[in-house]
Short mmCIF file of C-alpha atoms in Angstrom, two decimals:
data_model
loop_
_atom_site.label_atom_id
_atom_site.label_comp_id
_atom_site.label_asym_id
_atom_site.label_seq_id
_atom_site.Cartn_x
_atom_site.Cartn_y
_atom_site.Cartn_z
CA UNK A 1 127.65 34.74 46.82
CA UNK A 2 125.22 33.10 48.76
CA UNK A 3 125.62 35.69 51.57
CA UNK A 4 124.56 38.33 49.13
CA UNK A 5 121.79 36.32 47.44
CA UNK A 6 120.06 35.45 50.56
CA UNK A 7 120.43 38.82 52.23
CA UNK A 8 118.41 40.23 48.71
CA UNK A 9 116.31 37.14 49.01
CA UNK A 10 115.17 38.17 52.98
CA UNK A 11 114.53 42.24 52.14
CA UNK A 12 112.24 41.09 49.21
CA UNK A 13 110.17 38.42 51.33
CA UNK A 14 110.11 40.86 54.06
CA UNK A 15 108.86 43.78 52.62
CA UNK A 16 105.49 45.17 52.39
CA UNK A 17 105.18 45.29 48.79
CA UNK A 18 107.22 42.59 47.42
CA UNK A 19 106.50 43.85 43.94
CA UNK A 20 108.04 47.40 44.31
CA UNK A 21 111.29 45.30 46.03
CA UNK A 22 111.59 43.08 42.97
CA UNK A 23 111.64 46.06 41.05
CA UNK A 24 113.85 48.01 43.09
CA UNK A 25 117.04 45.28 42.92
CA UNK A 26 116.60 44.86 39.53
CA UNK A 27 116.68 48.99 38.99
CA UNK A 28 119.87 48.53 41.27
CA UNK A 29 121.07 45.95 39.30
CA UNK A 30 120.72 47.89 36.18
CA UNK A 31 119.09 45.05 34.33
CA UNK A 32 115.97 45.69 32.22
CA UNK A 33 112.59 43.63 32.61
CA UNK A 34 113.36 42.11 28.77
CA UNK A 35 117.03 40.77 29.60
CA UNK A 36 115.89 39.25 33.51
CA UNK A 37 112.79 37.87 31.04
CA UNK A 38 114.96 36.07 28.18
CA UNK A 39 117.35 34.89 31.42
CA UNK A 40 114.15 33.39 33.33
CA UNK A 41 112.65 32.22 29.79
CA UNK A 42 109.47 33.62 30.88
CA UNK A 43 107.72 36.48 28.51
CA UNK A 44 108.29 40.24 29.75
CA UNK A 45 104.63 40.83 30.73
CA UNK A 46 105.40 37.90 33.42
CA UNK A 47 108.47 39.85 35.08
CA UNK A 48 105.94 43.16 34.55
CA UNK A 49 102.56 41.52 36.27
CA UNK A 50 104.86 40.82 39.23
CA UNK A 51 106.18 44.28 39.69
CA UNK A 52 103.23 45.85 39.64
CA UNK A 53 101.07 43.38 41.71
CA UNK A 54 98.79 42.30 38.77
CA UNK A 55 100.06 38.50 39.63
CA UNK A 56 99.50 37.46 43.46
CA UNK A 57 102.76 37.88 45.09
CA UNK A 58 105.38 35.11 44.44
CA UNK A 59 106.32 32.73 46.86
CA UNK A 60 109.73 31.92 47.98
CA UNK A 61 110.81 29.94 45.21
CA UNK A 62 110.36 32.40 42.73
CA UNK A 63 111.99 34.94 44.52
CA UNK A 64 114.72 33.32 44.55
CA UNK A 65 114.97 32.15 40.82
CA UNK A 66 114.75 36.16 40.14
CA UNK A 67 117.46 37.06 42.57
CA UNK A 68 119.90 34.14 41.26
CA UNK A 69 119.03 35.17 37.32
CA UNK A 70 119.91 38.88 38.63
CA UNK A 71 123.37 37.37 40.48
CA UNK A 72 123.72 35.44 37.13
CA UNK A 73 123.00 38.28 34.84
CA UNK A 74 125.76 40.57 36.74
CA UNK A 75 128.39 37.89 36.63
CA UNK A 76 128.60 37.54 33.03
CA UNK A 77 128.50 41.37 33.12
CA UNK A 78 131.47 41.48 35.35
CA UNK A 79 129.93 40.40 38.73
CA UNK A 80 130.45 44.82 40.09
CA UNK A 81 127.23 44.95 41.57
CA UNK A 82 127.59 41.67 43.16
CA UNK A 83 131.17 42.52 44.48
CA UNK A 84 130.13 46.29 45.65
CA UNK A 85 127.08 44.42 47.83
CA UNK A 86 129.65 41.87 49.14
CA UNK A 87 132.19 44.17 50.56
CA UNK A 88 129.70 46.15 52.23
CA UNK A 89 127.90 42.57 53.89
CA UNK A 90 131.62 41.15 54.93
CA UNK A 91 132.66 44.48 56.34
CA UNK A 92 131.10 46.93 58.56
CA UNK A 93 132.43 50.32 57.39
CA UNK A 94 133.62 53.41 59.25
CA UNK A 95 130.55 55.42 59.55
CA UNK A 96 131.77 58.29 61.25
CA UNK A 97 132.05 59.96 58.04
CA UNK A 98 128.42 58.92 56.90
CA UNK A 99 125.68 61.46 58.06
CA UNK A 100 122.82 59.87 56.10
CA UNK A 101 122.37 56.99 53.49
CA UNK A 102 119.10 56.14 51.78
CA UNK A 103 117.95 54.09 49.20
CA UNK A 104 114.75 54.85 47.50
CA UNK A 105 111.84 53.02 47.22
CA UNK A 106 111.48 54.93 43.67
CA UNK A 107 113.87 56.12 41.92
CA UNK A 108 114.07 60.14 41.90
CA UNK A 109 115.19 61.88 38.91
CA UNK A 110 117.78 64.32 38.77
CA UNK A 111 115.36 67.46 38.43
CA UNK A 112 113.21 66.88 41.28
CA UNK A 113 116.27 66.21 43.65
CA UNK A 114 117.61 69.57 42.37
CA UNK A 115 114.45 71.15 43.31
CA UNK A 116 114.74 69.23 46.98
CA UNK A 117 118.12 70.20 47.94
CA UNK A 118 118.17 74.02 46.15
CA UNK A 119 120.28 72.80 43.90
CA UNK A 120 122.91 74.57 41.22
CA UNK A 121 124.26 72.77 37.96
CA UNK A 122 128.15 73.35 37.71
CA UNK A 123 128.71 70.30 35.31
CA UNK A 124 125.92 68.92 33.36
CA UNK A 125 122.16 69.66 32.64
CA UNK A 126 118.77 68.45 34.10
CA UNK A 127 117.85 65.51 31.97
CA UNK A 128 115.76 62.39 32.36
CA UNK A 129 118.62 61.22 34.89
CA UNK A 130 117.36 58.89 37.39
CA UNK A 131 118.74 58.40 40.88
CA UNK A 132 118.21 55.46 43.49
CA UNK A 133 120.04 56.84 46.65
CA UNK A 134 122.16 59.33 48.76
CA UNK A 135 125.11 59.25 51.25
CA UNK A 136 125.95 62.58 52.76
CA UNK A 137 129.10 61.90 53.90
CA UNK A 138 131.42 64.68 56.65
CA UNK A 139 133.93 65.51 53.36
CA UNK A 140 136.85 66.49 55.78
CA UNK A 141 136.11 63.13 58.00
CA UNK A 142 135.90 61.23 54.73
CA UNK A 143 139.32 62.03 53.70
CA UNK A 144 141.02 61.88 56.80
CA UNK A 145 140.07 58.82 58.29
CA UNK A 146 138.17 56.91 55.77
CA UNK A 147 140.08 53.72 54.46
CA UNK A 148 139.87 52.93 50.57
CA UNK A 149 137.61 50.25 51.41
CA UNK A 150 135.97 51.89 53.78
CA UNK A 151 135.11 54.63 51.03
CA UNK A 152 133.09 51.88 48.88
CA UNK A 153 130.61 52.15 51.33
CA UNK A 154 129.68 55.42 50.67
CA UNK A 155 127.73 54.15 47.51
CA UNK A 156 125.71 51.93 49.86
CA UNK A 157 123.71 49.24 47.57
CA UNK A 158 124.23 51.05 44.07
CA UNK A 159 126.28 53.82 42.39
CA UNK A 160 123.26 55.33 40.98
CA UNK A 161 123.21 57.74 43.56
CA UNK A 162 123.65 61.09 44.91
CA UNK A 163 127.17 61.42 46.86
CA UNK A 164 126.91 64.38 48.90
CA UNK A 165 130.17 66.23 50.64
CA UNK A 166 129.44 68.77 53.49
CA UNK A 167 131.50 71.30 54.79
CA UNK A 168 133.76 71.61 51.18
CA UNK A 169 136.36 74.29 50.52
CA UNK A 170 136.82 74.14 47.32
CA UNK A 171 135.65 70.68 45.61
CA UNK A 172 138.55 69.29 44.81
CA UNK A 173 139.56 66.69 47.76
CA UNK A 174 136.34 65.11 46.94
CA UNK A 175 136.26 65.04 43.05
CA UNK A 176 140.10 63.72 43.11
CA UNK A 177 138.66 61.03 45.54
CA UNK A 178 135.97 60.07 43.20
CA UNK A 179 138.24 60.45 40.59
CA UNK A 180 140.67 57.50 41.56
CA UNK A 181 137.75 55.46 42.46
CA UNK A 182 136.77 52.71 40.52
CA UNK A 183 133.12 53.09 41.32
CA UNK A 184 131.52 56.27 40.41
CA UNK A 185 128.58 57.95 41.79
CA UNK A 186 125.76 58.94 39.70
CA UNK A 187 125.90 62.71 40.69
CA UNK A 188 128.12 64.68 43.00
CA UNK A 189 126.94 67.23 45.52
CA UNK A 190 129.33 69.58 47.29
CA UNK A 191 127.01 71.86 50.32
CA UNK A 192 128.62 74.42 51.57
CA UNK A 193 130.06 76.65 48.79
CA UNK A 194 128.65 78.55 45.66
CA UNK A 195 129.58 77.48 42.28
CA UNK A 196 132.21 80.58 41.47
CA UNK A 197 134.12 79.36 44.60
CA UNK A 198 134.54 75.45 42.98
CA UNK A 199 138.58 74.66 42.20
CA UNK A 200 138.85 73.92 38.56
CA UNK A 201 140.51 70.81 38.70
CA UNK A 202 137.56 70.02 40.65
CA UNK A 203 135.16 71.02 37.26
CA UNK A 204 137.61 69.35 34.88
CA UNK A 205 137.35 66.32 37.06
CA UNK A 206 133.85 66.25 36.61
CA UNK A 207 133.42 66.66 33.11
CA UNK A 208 136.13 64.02 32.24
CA UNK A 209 134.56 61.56 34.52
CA UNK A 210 131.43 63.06 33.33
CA UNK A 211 129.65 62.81 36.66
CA UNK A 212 126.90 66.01 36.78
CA UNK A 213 128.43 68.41 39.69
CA UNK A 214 126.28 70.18 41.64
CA UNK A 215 126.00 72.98 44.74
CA UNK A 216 123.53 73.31 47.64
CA UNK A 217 123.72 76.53 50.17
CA UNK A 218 121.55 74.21 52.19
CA UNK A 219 123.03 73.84 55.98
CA UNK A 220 123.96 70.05 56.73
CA UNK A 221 120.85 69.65 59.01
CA UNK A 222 117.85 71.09 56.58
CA UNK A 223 119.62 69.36 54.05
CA UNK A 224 119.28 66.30 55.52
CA UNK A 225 116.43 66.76 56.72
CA UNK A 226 115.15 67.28 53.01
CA UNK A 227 116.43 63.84 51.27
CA UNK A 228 114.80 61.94 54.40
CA UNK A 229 111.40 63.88 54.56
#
């Protein structure tokens, strides 16, 4: 635990706008400014005033009362954020499967990502989704050499995020492997293939798990090149 709290600790004293960092682990921690407030028994404007940089950044003590009420908060909850971060500090994954992985600053919802990658609904509709990363992951690499543990890495610091298979067939290698995984991404992108040419199971997969599935014609290299420009 302490690994994890200090390693959330360093990226918000480090970065350049400690406000927009606060913000962004408690987005990934999927706790809202109210709950970390009642936690901290501070008011919500406090929590708000530091986000935004109306309060002069906080020193190192606060930081880390926010990060251990955030630990705290996801414990009672279960502790699955704090477990997903911790496999991925006390094990170095496989990353020859991984092409890209990026989390955002700001989150990006799910109609402007759409519009970057020339995206097609299969499963699902454009709605006030938010998103707060992307792994593009080799989908034939994935599933041949990539470990179970190795494929929690894929979701990088949170689920809420795009996981994007290259090179599919037919969709339904990677929507079985998301299906018998415990964590679930916030949207699934399969490049490569047009949406008449998805396997069914692959779309009743998707709408059980009810994970918005979605196709990009994009070739590996622009596509990439999109999500990181």
């Amino acid at each position: 635990m302490e690994k994890v709290a200090m390693h959330i600790i360093g990226d918000i004293v480090l970065a350049e706008n400690t406000g927009k960092a606060l913000k962004k682990w408690r987005n990934l921690f999927n706790i809202q400014q109210i709950e970390l407030a009642k936690y901290l028994n501070v008011s919500p404007s406090v929590i708000s005033d530091y986000e935004v940089g109306r309060r002069k950044n906080p020193g190192v003590n606060i930081v880390k009362k926010y990060v251990l009420a955030l630990i705290e908060i996801d414990k009672e909850k279960g502790g699955q954020t704090i477990k997903a971060l911790k496999r991925i500090l006390d094990k170095s994954p496989s990353m020859k499967a991984i092409l890209s992985i990026k989390e955002y600053e700001n989150p990006v919802s799910l109609e402007k990502f759409l519009d970057i990658i020339d995206g097609e609904m299969v499963v699902g509709d454009v709605s006030e989704m938010q998103i707060y990363g992307h792994t593009v992951v080799d989908s034939i690499k994935a599933i041949l050499e990539m470990t179970g543990d190795d494929f929690y890495h894929l979701y990088g610091w949170t689920t809420e995020r795009a996981l994007i298979f290259t090179n599919v067939s037919t969709g339904r290698s990677p929507m079985v492997a998301v299906r018998v995984s415990i964590m679930k991404p916030r949207v699934v992108v399969l490049q490569g293939i047009t949406p008449e040419k998805i396997d069914n199971l692959a779309i009743k997969l998707a709408k059980i798990d009810n994970i918005p599935l979605i196709t990009t014609r994009l070739d590996t290299k622009e596509l990439i090149k999109r999500l990181n420009g």
